[in-house]
Short mmCIF file of C-alpha atoms in Angstrom, two decimals:
data_model
loop_
_atom_site.label_atom_id
_atom_site.label_comp_id
_atom_site.label_asym_id
_atom_site.label_seq_id
_atom_site.Cartn_x
_atom_site.Cartn_y
_atom_site.Cartn_z
CA ALA Y 2 98.87 33.70 97.40
CA ALA Y 3 95.80 35.93 97.47
CA GLY Y 4 92.84 35.86 95.18
CA PRO Y 5 93.15 36.60 91.48
CA GLU Y 6 93.15 40.31 91.99
CA GLY Y 7 95.34 40.16 95.07
CA ASP Y 8 94.62 40.78 98.74
CA ALA Y 9 92.72 44.04 99.28
CA ALA Y 10 95.05 44.59 102.29
CA HIS Y 11 97.96 44.93 99.91
CA PRO Y 12 97.14 47.67 97.41
CA PRO Y 13 99.50 48.87 94.63
CA VAL Y 14 102.75 50.35 95.83
CA ALA Y 15 103.03 53.03 93.14
CA HIS Y 16 100.71 55.10 90.99
CA ARG Y 17 101.75 53.30 87.80
CA ARG Y 18 100.70 49.65 87.75
CA ALA Y 19 101.84 46.55 85.91
CA ALA Y 20 101.25 42.84 86.19
CA VAL Y 21 103.13 39.73 85.15
CA LEU Y 22 101.93 36.15 84.65
CA VAL Y 23 103.65 33.35 86.50
CA PRO Y 24 102.61 30.40 84.28
CA LEU Y 25 102.95 27.00 85.97
CA VAL Y 26 102.86 23.77 83.91
CA ALA Y 27 102.63 20.24 85.34
CA ARG Y 28 105.00 17.85 83.58
CA ALA Y 29 105.17 14.09 84.09
CA ASP Y 30 107.99 13.25 86.42
CA GLU Y 31 108.54 9.69 87.76
CA ARG Y 32 110.88 11.01 90.42
CA SER Y 33 108.11 12.87 92.12
CA PRO Y 34 105.77 11.04 94.56
CA ARG Y 35 102.89 12.74 92.82
CA GLY Y 36 103.99 11.63 89.32
CA TYR Y 37 104.43 15.20 88.05
CA ALA Y 38 106.53 18.27 88.68
CA LEU Y 39 105.66 21.90 88.26
CA HIS Y 40 107.61 24.03 85.81
CA VAL Y 41 107.50 27.79 85.41
CA VAL Y 42 107.42 29.29 81.93
CA LEU Y 43 109.82 32.20 81.41
CA THR Y 44 110.88 34.38 78.54
CA ARG Y 45 114.03 36.16 77.49
CA ARG Y 46 113.25 39.69 76.31
CA SER Y 47 114.49 40.80 72.87
CA ALA Y 48 117.88 42.51 72.80
CA HIS Y 49 116.59 45.66 71.13
CA LEU Y 50 113.94 46.62 73.73
CA ARG Y 51 114.28 49.93 75.48
CA THR Y 52 114.10 48.43 79.02
CA HIS Y 53 115.32 45.12 80.44
CA ALA Y 54 116.71 44.13 77.05
CA GLY Y 55 117.94 40.56 76.92
CA GLN Y 56 116.81 39.75 80.47
CA VAL Y 57 114.77 36.80 81.68
CA ALA Y 58 111.26 37.85 82.60
CA PHE Y 59 107.66 36.71 82.99
CA PRO Y 60 105.15 37.64 80.28
CA GLY Y 61 103.68 40.93 81.46
CA GLY Y 62 103.50 44.73 81.21
CA LYS Y 63 101.79 47.90 82.15
CA ARG Y 64 98.11 47.97 83.01
CA ASP Y 65 95.91 49.43 80.26
CA ALA Y 66 92.83 51.52 80.99
CA GLU Y 67 90.55 48.79 79.64
CA ASP Y 68 92.05 46.07 81.88
CA GLY Y 69 89.56 45.28 84.59
CA SER Y 70 92.09 43.67 86.93
CA ASP Y 71 95.77 42.80 87.37
CA ALA Y 72 94.85 39.30 86.25
CA ALA Y 73 93.40 40.71 83.05
CA THR Y 74 96.64 42.64 82.44
CA ALA Y 75 98.81 39.62 82.98
CA LEU Y 76 96.72 37.34 80.74
CA ARG Y 77 96.48 39.98 78.01
CA GLU Y 78 100.22 40.51 78.00
CA ALA Y 79 100.84 36.75 77.93
CA ARG Y 80 98.53 36.42 74.93
CA GLU Y 81 100.41 39.19 73.11
CA GLU Y 82 103.92 37.99 74.02
CA VAL Y 83 103.73 34.20 73.96
CA GLY Y 84 100.36 33.40 72.40
CA LEU Y 85 98.65 32.15 75.57
CA ARG Y 86 94.97 31.62 74.74
CA SER Y 87 92.11 31.55 77.23
CA GLU Y 88 91.69 27.79 76.61
CA ASP Y 89 95.35 27.26 77.61
CA VAL Y 90 94.67 28.60 81.10
CA VAL Y 91 93.46 25.85 83.38
CA LEU Y 92 93.05 28.05 86.48
CA VAL Y 93 94.15 31.43 87.79
CA LEU Y 94 95.50 30.36 91.22
CA GLY Y 95 95.97 33.76 92.81
CA ALA Y 96 98.25 36.76 92.99
CA LEU Y 97 101.35 37.58 95.03
CA ARG Y 98 101.74 40.81 96.90
CA PRO Y 99 102.78 43.74 94.61
CA ARG Y 100 106.39 44.85 94.63
CA LEU Y 101 108.21 47.96 93.51
CA SER Y 102 110.22 47.57 90.33
CA GLN Y 103 113.50 49.24 89.37
CA HIS Y 104 111.51 51.75 87.26
CA LYS Y 105 109.09 52.57 90.08
CA LEU Y 106 106.16 50.46 88.83
CA SER Y 107 103.87 48.54 91.15
CA VAL Y 108 104.18 44.99 89.78
CA ARG Y 109 101.79 42.26 90.87
CA PRO Y 110 102.62 38.65 89.89
CA VAL Y 111 99.54 36.65 88.94
CA VAL Y 112 99.97 32.89 89.23
CA ALA Y 113 98.13 30.52 86.82
CA LEU Y 114 98.13 26.87 86.01
CA VAL Y 115 98.58 26.38 82.25
CA SER Y 116 97.76 23.34 80.16
CA ALA Y 117 100.64 20.96 79.44
CA ALA Y 118 99.52 21.10 75.80
CA PHE Y 119 100.30 24.85 75.57
CA GLU Y 120 102.77 25.65 72.83
CA ALA Y 121 104.26 29.13 73.01
CA VAL Y 122 104.08 31.38 69.92
CA ARG Y 123 106.50 34.19 70.77
CA GLN Y 124 106.16 37.79 69.55
CA PRO Y 125 109.67 38.23 68.08
CA ASP Y 126 109.68 42.04 68.56
CA GLU Y 127 109.34 41.51 72.37
CA VAL Y 128 110.45 37.96 73.09
CA ASP Y 129 113.72 36.32 72.02
CA CYS Y 130 112.83 32.86 73.37
CA VAL Y 131 110.48 30.95 75.72
CA PHE Y 132 111.72 28.24 78.10
CA GLU Y 133 110.77 26.31 81.22
CA VAL Y 134 112.48 25.82 84.59
CA PRO Y 135 111.43 23.25 87.20
CA LEU Y 136 109.90 25.20 90.04
CA SER Y 137 111.90 23.15 92.57
CA THR Y 138 115.02 24.86 91.20
CA PHE Y 139 113.96 27.99 93.05
CA ALA Y 140 113.56 26.12 96.32
CA ALA Y 141 116.71 23.98 96.20
CA PRO Y 142 118.99 25.09 93.37
CA PRO Y 143 122.06 23.01 92.47
CA VAL Y 144 125.24 24.06 94.20
CA GLY Y 145 127.09 26.58 92.06
CA ALA Y 146 123.98 27.68 90.20
CA TYR Y 147 122.69 30.15 92.83
CA ALA Y 148 123.97 33.38 94.30
CA VAL Y 149 122.48 35.92 96.72
CA GLN Y 150 123.50 39.44 97.57
CA ASP Y 151 122.11 41.73 100.22
CA ILE Y 152 122.15 45.40 99.16
CA GLU Y 153 120.99 48.60 100.82
CA TRP Y 154 117.77 50.08 99.52
CA GLY Y 155 117.02 53.72 100.17
CA GLY Y 156 120.52 55.06 100.48
CA GLU Y 157 122.58 55.33 103.67
CA GLY Y 158 120.73 53.90 106.60
CA GLY Y 159 118.24 52.09 104.35
CA HIS Y 160 117.13 48.52 104.61
CA ALA Y 161 118.67 45.31 103.34
CA LEU Y 162 117.24 44.07 100.10
CA ARG Y 163 118.03 40.47 99.00
CA ILE Y 164 118.78 39.99 95.30
CA HIS Y 165 118.61 36.32 94.15
CA GLU Y 166 120.32 35.02 91.03
CA PHE Y 167 119.71 31.52 89.61
CA GLU Y 168 121.50 29.88 86.67
CA HIS Y 169 119.48 27.35 84.61
CA ARG Y 170 121.04 25.16 82.01
CA CYS Y 171 118.22 24.56 79.53
CA PRO Y 172 118.47 21.29 77.59
CA THR Y 173 115.91 22.38 75.03
CA HIS Y 174 117.83 25.49 73.97
CA GLY Y 175 121.30 24.23 74.94
CA GLU Y 176 122.22 27.43 76.82
CA THR Y 177 122.30 28.82 80.29
CA PHE Y 178 119.73 31.39 81.37
CA ASN Y 179 120.25 33.84 84.24
CA VAL Y 180 117.16 34.50 86.39
CA TRP Y 181 117.55 37.35 88.83
CA GLY Y 182 115.94 40.39 90.43
CA LEU Y 183 112.13 40.67 90.74
CA THR Y 184 111.59 37.66 88.49
CA ALA Y 185 113.82 35.44 90.63
CA HIS Y 186 112.25 36.61 93.90
CA ALA Y 187 108.76 35.91 92.58
CA CYS Y 188 109.81 32.42 91.43
CA ALA Y 189 111.38 31.70 94.81
CA GLU Y 190 108.27 33.01 96.59
CA VAL Y 191 106.02 30.70 94.61
CA ALA Y 192 108.41 27.81 95.26
CA ALA Y 193 108.31 28.60 98.99
CA ILE Y 194 104.49 28.42 98.92
CA VAL Y 195 104.54 25.10 97.12
CA TYR Y 196 107.53 23.36 98.77
CA GLY Y 197 107.67 25.06 102.20
CA ALA Y 198 108.96 28.31 103.66
CA ASP Y 199 112.66 27.58 102.98
CA ALA Y 200 114.48 24.74 101.28
CA GLY Y 201 115.63 23.31 104.62
CA ALA Y 202 112.29 23.69 106.42
CA GLU Y 203 109.50 21.26 106.99
CA GLY Y 204 106.61 22.06 104.69
CA ALA Y 205 103.72 20.73 102.64
CA GLY Y 206 106.01 19.90 99.71
CA ARG Y 207 108.83 18.32 101.72
CA GLU Y 208 108.80 15.03 99.83
CA GLU Y 209 108.97 16.68 96.41
CA ARG Y 210 111.77 18.99 97.62
CA GLN Y 211 113.78 16.11 99.08
CA GLY Y 212 113.32 14.13 95.86
CA ALA Y 213 114.62 17.08 93.85
CA GLU Y 214 117.62 17.39 96.18
CA ALA Y 215 118.35 13.66 96.00
CA ALA Y 216 118.25 13.74 92.19
CA ARG Y 217 120.81 16.54 92.15
CA GLY Y 218 123.04 15.01 94.81
CA SER Y 219 123.30 18.37 96.62
CA ALA Y 220 121.49 21.64 96.62
CA SER Y 221 121.77 25.17 98.02
CA SER Y 222 119.30 26.62 100.51
CA VAL Y 223 117.20 29.60 99.51
CA VAL Y 224 116.11 32.09 102.20
CA LEU Y 225 113.81 34.63 100.62
CA ASP Y 226 114.68 37.73 102.69
CA PRO Y 227 117.46 38.88 105.02
CA PRO Y 228 116.55 38.14 108.65
CA GLU Y 229 117.46 41.63 109.83
CA GLY Y 230 115.41 43.43 107.15
CA PRO Y 231 111.80 43.71 105.99
CA ARG Y 232 110.52 41.33 103.34
CA PHE Y 233 111.03 42.34 99.74
CA THR Y 234 107.24 42.93 99.38
CA ASP Y 235 107.12 45.09 102.52
CA LEU Y 236 109.92 47.29 101.42
CA ALA Y 237 108.75 50.44 99.77
CA TYR Y 238 106.07 52.71 98.34
CA TRP Y 239 106.79 55.23 95.55
CA ASP Y 240 104.59 58.32 95.82
CA GLY Y 241 106.05 59.98 92.71
CA LYS Y 242 108.73 61.86 94.59
CA VAL Y 243 110.35 59.62 97.22
CA VAL Y 244 110.60 55.97 98.06
CA HIS Y 245 109.09 55.20 101.47
CA THR Y 246 110.56 52.46 103.61
CA PRO Y 247 109.04 51.07 106.83
CA THR Y 248 110.84 53.65 108.90
CA GLY Y 249 110.15 56.67 106.76
CA ALA Y 250 111.04 58.22 103.39
CA LYS Y 251 114.33 58.07 101.59
CA PRO Y 252 115.34 59.93 98.45
CA SER Y 253 114.96 57.68 95.42
CA ALA Y 254 118.16 56.24 93.92
#
């Protein structure tokens, strides 16, 4: 991850900007060698919203003129959507590279460590529910709870784009949540930073990852991007008329 505002070498990938908060919470976990496990806080959007209704998402939204940074946007939106106060934020850890959304917005995920005492207060007009998923789920998901599909981006002759889809059975809410698209990729990217490049690779979090796999009995392997294509975050730039890929411009879908 880059600094709170993101790496200057990776500017926005569209004229319209947005930011989302990736809130991480450390929960006590005796199975972990460190005595705790990181969880990511997610929301399910209200069913009546005009865009992405009923989908799992991070708190976030479009950048306002008064926002001084992408981090400011992400924190403001989290305050509005789930009641995250400044005192609930332990540390803004950094920002991932921006990526192009389905609606041609440049979206930068901002990663923050949030207090374990944080209690979400959802805005019912925007948020249907708030839940947590162990971050290790996005590095080594249980078999049968993960699917991946490589699609072509940019029309015929375009580049492969990997779409991840995770299912999480939430004991608190007693239902299964589907995490996919940009949200799923960002979760998997943060998990790769914490636990290692891929679920089967050696990495700084190898012990935690192996512990998670042992607890499940078996787990799938997550590979962020197709080997023959560019990374999700390298993929495109929207100039208002066409989507540009690494080899040139393609008409937008």
